[in-house]
PDB file of C-alpha atoms in Angstrom:
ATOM      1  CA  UNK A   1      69.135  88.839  81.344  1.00  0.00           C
ATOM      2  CA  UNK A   2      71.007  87.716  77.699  1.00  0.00           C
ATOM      3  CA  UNK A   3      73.693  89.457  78.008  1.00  0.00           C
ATOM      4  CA  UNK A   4      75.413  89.385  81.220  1.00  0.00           C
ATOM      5  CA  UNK A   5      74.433  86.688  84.218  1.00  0.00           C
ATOM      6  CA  UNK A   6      72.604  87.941  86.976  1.00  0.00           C
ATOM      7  CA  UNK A   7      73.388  86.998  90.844  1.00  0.00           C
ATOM      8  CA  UNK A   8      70.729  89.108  92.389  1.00  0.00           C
ATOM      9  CA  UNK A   9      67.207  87.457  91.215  1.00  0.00           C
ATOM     10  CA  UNK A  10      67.107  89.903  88.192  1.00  0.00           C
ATOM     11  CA  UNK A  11      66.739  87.348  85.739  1.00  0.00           C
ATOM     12  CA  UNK A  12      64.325  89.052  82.956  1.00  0.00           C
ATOM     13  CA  UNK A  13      63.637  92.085  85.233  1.00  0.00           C
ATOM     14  CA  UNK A  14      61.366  91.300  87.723  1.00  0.00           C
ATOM     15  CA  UNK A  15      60.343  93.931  89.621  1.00  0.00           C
ATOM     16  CA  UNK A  16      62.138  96.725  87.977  1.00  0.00           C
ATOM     17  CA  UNK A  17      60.365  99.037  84.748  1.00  0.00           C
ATOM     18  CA  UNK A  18      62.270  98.893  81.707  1.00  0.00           C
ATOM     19  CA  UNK A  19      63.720 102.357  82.321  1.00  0.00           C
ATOM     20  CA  UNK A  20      65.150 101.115  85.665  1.00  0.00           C
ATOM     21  CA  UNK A  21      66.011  97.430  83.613  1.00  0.00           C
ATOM     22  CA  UNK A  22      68.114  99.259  81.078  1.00  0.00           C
ATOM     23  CA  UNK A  23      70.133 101.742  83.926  1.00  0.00           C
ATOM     24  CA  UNK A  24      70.951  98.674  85.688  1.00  0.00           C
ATOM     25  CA  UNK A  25      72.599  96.819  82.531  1.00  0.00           C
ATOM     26  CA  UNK A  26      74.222  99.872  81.369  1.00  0.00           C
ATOM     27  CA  UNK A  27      75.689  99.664  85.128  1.00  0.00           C
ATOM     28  CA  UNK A  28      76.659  95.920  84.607  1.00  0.00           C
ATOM     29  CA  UNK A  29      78.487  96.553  81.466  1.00  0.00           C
ATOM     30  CA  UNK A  30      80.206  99.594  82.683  1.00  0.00           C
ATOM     31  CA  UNK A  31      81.598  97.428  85.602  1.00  0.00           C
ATOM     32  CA  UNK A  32      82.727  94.537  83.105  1.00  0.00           C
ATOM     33  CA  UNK A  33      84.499  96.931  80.956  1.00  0.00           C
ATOM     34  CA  UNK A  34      86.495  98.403  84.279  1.00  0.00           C
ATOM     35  CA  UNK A  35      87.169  94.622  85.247  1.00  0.00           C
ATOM     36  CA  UNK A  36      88.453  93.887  82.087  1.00  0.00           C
ATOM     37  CA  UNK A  37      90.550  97.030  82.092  1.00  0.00           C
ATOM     38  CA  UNK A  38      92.005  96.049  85.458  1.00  0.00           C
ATOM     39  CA  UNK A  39      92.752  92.693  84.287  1.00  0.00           C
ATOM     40  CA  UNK A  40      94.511  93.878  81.556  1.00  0.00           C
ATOM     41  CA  UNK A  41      96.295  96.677  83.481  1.00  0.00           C
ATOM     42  CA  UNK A  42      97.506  94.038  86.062  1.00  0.00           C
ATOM     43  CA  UNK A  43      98.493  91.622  83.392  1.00  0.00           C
ATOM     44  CA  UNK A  44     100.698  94.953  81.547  1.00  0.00           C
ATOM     45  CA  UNK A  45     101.920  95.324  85.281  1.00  0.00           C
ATOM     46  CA  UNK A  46     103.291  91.612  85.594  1.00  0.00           C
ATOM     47  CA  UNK A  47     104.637  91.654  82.572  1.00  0.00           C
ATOM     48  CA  UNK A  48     106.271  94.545  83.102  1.00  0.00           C
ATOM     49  CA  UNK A  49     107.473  93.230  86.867  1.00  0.00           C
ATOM     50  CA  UNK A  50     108.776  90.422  84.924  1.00  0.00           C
ATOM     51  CA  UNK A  51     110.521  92.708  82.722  1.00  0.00           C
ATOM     52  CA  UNK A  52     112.708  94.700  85.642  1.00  0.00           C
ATOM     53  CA  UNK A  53     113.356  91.093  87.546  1.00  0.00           C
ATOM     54  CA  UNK A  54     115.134  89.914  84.592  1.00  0.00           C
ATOM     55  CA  UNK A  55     117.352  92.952  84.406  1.00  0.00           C
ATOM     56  CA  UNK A  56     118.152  92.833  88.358  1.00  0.00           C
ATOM     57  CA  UNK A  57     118.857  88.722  88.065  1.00  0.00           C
ATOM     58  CA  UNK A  58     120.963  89.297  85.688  1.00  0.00           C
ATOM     59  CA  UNK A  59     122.948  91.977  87.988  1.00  0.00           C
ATOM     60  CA  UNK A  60     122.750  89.493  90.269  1.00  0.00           C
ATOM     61  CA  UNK A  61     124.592  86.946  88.325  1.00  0.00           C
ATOM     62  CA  UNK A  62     126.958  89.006  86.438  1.00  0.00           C
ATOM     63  CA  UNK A  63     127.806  92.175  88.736  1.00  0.00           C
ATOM     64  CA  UNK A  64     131.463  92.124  90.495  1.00  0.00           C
ATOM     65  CA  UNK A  65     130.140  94.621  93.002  1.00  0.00           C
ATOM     66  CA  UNK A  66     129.129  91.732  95.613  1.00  0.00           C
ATOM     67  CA  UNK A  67     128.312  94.339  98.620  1.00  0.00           C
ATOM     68  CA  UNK A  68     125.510  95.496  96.239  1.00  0.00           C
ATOM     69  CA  UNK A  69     124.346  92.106  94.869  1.00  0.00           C
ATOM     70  CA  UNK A  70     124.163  91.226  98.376  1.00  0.00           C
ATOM     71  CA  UNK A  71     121.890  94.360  99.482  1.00  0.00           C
ATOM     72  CA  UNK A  72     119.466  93.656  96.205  1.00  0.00           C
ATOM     73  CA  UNK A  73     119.422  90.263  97.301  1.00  0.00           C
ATOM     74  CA  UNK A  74     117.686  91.595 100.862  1.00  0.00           C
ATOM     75  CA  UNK A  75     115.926  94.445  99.751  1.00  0.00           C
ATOM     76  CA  UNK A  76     114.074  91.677  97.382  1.00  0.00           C
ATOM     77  CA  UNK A  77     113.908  89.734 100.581  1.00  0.00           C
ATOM     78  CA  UNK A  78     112.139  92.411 101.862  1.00  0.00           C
ATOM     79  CA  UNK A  79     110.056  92.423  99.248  1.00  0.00           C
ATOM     80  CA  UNK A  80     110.475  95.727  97.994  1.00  0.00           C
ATOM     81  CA  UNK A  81     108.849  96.298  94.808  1.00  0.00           C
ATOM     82  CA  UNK A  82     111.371  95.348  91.465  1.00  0.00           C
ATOM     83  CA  UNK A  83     110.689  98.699  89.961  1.00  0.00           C
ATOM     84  CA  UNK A  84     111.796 100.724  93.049  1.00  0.00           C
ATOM     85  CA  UNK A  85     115.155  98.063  93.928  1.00  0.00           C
ATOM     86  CA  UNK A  86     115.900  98.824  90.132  1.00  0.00           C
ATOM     87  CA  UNK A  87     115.695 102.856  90.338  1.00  0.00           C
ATOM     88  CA  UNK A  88     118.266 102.436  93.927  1.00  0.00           C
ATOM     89  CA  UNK A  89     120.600 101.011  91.896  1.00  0.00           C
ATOM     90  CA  UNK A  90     120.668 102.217  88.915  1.00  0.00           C
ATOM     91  CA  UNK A  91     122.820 105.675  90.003  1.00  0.00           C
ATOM     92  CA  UNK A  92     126.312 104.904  88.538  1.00  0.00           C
ATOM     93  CA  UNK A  93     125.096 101.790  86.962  1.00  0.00           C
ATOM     94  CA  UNK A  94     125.397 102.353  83.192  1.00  0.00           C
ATOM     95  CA  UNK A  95     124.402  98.336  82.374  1.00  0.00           C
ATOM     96  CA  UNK A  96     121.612  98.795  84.289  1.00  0.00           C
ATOM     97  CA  UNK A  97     120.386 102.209  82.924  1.00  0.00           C
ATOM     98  CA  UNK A  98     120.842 100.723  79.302  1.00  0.00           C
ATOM     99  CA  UNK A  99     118.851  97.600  80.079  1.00  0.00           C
ATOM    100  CA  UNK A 100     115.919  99.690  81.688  1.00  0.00           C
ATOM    101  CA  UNK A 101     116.021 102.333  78.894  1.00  0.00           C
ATOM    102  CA  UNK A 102     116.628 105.490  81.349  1.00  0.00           C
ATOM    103  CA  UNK A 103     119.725 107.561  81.213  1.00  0.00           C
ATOM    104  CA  UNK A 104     120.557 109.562  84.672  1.00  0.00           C
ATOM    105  CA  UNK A 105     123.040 111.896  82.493  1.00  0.00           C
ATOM    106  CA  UNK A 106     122.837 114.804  79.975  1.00  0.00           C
ATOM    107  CA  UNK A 107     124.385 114.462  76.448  1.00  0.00           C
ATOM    108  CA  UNK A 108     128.561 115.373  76.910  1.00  0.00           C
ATOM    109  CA  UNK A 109     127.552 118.482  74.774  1.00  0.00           C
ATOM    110  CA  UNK A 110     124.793 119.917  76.848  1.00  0.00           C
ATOM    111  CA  UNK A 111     127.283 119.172  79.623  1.00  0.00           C
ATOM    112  CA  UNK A 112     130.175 120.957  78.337  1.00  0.00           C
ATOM    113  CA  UNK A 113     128.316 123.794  77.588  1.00  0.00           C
ATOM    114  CA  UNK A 114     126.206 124.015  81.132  1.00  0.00           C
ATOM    115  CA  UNK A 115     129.845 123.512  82.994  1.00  0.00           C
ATOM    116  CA  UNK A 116     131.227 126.052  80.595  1.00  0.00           C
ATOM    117  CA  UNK A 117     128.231 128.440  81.972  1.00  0.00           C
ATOM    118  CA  UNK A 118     128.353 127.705  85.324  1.00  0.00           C
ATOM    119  CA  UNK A 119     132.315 128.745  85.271  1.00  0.00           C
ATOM    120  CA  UNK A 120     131.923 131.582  83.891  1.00  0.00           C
ATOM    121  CA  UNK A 121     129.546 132.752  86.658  1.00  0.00           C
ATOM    122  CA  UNK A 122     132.015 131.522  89.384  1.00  0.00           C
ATOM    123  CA  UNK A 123     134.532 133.200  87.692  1.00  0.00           C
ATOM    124  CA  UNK A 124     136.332 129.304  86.904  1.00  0.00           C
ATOM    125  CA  UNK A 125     138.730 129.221  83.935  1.00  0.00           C
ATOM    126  CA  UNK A 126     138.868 125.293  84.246  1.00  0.00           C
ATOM    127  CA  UNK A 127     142.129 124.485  84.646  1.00  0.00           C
ATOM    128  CA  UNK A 128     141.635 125.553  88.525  1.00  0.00           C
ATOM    129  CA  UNK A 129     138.770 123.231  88.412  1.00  0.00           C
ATOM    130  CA  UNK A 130     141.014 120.251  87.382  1.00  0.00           C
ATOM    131  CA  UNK A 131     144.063 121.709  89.458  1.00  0.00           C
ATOM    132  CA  UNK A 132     142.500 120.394  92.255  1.00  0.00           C
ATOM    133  CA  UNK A 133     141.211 116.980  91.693  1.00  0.00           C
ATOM    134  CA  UNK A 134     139.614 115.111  95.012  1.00  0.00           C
ATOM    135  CA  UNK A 135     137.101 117.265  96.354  1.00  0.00           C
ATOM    136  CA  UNK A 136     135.238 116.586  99.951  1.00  0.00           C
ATOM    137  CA  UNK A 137     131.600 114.823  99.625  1.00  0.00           C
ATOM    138  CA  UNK A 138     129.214 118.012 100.956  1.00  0.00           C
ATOM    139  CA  UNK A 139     125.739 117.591 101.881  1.00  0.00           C
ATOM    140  CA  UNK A 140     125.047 120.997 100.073  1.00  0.00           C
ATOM    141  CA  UNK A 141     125.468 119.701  96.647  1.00  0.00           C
ATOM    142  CA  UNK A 142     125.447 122.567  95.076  1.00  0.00           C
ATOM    143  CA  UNK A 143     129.010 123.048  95.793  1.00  0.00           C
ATOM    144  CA  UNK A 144     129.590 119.595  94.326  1.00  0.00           C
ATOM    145  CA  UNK A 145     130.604 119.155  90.649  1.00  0.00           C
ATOM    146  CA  UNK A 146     127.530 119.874  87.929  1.00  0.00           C
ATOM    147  CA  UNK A 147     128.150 115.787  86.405  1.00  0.00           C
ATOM    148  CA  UNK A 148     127.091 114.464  90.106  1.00  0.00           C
ATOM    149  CA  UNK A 149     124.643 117.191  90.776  1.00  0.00           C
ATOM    150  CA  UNK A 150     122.696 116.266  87.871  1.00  0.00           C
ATOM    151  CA  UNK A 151     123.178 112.977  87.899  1.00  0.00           C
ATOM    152  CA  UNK A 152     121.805 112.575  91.870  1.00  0.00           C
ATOM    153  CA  UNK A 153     119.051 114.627  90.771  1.00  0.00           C
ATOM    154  CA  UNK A 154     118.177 112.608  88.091  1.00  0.00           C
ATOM    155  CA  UNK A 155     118.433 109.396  90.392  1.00  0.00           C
ATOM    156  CA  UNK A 156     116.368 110.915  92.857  1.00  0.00           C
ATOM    157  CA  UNK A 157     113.380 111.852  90.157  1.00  0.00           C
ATOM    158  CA  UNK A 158     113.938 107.915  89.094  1.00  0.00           C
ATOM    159  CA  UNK A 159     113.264 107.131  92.168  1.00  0.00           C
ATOM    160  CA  UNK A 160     110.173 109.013  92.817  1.00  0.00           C
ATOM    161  CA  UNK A 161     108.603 108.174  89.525  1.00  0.00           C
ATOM    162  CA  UNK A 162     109.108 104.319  90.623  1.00  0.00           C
ATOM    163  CA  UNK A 163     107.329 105.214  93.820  1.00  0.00           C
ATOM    164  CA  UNK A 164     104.472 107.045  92.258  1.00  0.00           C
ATOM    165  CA  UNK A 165     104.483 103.889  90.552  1.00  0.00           C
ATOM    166  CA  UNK A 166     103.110 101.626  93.319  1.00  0.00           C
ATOM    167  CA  UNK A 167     103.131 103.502  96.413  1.00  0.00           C
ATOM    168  CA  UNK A 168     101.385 101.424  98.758  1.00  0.00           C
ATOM    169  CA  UNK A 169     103.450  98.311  98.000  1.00  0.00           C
ATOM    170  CA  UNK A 170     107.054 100.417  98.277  1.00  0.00           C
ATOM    171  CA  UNK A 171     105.932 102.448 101.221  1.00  0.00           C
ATOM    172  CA  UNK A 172     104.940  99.053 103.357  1.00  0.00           C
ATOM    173  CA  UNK A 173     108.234  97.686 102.530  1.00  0.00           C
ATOM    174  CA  UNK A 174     110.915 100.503 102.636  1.00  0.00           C
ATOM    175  CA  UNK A 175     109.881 101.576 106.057  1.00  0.00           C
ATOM    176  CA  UNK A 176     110.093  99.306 109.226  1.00  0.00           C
ATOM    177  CA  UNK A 177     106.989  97.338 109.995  1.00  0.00           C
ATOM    178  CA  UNK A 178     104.272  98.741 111.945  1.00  0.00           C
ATOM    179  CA  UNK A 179     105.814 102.494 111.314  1.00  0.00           C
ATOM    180  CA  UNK A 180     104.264 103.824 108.409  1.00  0.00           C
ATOM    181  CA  UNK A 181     102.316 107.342 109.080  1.00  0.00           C
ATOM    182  CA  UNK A 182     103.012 106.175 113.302  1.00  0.00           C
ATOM    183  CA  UNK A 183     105.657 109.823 112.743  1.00  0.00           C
ATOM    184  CA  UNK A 184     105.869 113.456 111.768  1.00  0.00           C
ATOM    185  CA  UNK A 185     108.157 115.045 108.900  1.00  0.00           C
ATOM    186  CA  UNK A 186     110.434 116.674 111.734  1.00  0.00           C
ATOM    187  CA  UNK A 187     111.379 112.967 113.317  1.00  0.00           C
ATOM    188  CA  UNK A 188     113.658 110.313 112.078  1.00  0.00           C
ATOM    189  CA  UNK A 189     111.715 108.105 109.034  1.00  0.00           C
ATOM    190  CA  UNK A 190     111.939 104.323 110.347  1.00  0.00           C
ATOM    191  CA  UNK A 191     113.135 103.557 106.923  1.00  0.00           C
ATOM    192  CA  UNK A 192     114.791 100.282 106.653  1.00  0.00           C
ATOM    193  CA  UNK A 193     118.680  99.992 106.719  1.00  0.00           C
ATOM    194  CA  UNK A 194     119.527  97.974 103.823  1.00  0.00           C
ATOM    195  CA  UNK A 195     117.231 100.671 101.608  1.00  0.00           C
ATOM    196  CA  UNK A 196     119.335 103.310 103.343  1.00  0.00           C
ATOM    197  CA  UNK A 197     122.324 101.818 103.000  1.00  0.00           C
ATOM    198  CA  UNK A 198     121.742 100.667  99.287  1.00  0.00           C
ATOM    199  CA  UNK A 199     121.488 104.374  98.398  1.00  0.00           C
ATOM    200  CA  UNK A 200     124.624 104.950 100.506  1.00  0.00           C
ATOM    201  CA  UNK A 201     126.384 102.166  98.313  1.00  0.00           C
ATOM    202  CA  UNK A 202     125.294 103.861  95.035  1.00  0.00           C
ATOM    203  CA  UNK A 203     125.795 107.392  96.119  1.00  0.00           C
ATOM    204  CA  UNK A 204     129.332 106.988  97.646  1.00  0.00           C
ATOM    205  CA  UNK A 205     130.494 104.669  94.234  1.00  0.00           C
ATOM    206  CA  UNK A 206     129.148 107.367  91.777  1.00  0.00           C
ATOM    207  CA  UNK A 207     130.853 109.766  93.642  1.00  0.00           C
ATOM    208  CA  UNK A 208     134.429 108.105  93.939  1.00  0.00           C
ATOM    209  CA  UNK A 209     134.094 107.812  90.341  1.00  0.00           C
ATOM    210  CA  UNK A 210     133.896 111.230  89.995  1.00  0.00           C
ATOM    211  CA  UNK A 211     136.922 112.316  91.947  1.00  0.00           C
ATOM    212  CA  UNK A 212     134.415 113.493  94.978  1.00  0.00           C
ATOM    213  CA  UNK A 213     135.449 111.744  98.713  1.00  0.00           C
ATOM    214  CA  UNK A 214     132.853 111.715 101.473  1.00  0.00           C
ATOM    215  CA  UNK A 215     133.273 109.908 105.184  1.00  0.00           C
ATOM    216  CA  UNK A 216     130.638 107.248 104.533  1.00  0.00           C
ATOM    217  CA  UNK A 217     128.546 108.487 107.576  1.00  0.00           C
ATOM    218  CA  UNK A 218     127.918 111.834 105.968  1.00  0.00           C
ATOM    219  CA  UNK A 219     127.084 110.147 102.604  1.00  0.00           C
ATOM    220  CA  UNK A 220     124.803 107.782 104.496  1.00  0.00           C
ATOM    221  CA  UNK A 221     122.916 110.743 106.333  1.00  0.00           C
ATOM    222  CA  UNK A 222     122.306 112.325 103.272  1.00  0.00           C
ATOM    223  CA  UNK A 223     121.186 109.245 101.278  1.00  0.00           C
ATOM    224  CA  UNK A 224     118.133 109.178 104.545  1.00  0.00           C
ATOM    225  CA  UNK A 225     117.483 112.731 103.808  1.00  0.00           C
ATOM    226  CA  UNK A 226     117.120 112.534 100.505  1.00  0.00           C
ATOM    227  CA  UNK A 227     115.226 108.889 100.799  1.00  0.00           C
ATOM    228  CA  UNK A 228     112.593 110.527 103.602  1.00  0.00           C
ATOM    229  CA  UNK A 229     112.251 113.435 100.743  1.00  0.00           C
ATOM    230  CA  UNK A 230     111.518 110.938  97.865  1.00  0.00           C
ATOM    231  CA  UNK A 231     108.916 108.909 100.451  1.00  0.00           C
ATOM    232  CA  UNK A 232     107.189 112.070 101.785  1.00  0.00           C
ATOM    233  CA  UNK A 233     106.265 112.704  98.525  1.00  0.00           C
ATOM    234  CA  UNK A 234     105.113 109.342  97.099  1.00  0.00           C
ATOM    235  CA  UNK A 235     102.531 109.367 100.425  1.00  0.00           C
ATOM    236  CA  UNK A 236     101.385 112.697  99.859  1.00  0.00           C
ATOM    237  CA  UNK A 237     100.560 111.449  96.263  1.00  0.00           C
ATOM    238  CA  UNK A 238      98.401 108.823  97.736  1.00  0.00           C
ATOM    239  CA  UNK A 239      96.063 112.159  99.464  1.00  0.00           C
ATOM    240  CA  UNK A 240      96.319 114.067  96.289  1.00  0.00           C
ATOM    241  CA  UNK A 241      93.439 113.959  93.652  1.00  0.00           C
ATOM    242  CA  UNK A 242      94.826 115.197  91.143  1.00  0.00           C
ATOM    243  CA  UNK A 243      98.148 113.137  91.525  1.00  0.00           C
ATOM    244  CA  UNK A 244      95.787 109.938  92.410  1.00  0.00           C
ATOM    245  CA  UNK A 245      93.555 110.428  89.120  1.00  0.00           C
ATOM    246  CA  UNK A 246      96.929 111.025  87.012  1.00  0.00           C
ATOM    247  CA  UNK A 247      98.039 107.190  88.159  1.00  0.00           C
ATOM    248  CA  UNK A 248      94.712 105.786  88.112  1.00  0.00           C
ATOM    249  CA  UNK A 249      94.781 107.486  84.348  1.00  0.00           C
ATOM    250  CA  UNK A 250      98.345 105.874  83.864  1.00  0.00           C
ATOM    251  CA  UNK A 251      97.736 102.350  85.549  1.00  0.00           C
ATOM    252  CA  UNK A 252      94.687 101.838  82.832  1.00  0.00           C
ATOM    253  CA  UNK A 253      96.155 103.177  79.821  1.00  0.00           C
ATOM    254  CA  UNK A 254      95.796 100.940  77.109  1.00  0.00           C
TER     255      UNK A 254
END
């Protein structure tokens, strides 16, 4: 065979007819074009890996939140995937959000006008609103101010999208060993503490910013429920075809 080296005895086509001779070629260079492809998919992939590890070593080296530097430290440890440890803590995290090129907040006019909305359907002149400065941290968000409502949702898509984005490798390492698929939707996820309590971390500091107050066990139960949300998801995209052939479309993208 000229063009491509032959491991199976096929050396100038003994044995097969030239119809036969020419399928199996046509084979052999369709499977050298999708290892090349893969090669250069991982390769974007590393690079890109090498990419998000910059941005959380430098958070790392610079950050004066220690309590979080130490969590990123273990959920690295842990050897959760860059891409998802970077969407945890990005919530709140403007420096990080700028360095990553994603923005978990609307333009100040597009939020002026949807707050504007949204009190004049509740009735709200403002000044009430502001009247009344620390609210209670509520597990129905929807009675929580529109800035962290959008924002968490945001955060939470982040966070999905960076699970879709290699969801074998974050579900083996968020949940604890041995666990994975071993329970139902209705029970407890085994998901690891530091992941849980990185999103508690992120959630309660964006939300102190904001003028919202939450005892940090509620906070922390709803950082599980919405982290059991986000994973339920990324593993039903694993039994999905048309979710599987989207990523399969995206991971080889030139």
């Amino acid at each position: 065979m000229s063009d491509l080296e032959s491991f199976g005895g096929l050396d100038g086509g003994e044995g097969l007819d030239p119809a036969a001779l020419e399928r199996f070629q046509e084979q052999m260079r369709d499977n050298a074009a999708h290892i090349a492809a893969l090669q250069k998919a991982q390769a974007k992939q590393k690079k890109q890996e090498d990419k998000l590890i910059k941005i959380i070593l430098k958070f790392i080296q610079t950050s004066s939140k220690r309590d979080l530097v130490i969590l990123v430290t273990q959920l690295l440890e842990q050897n959760v995937p860059a891409g998802f440890v970077l969407s945890l803590i990005m919530l709140g995290n403007e420096d990080i959000q700028e360095a990553a090129g994603v923005k978990l907040s609307l333009p100040e006019a597009d939020m002026e006008r949807m707050e504007a909305m949204e009190r004049a359907q509740k009735g709200d002149s403002g000044e009430e609103g502001q009247e009344r400065g620390i609210i209670l941290f509520s597990e129905n968000i929807s009675v929580l101010p529109l800035k962290i409502r959008i924002g968490i949702d945001l955060w939470a898509k982040n966070l999905l999208a960076a699970g879709m984005g290699n969801p074998n490798k974050v579900l083996d390492s968020v949940y604890m060993p041995g666990t994975r698929g071993t329970f139902t939707s209705e029970d407890k996820a085994p998901i690891k503490e530091v992941v849980v309590k990185t999103a508690t971390y992120v959630i309660n500091e964006f939300v102190t910013e904001n003028k919202v107050e939450g005892e940090y066990g509620q906070i922390y139960d709803f950082a599980h429920f919405l982290l059991k949300g986000i994973l339920e998801k990324v593993e039903e995209s694993l039994h999905s075809p048309e979710l599987r052939a989207g990523e399969e479309d995206r991971k080889y993208e030139e």
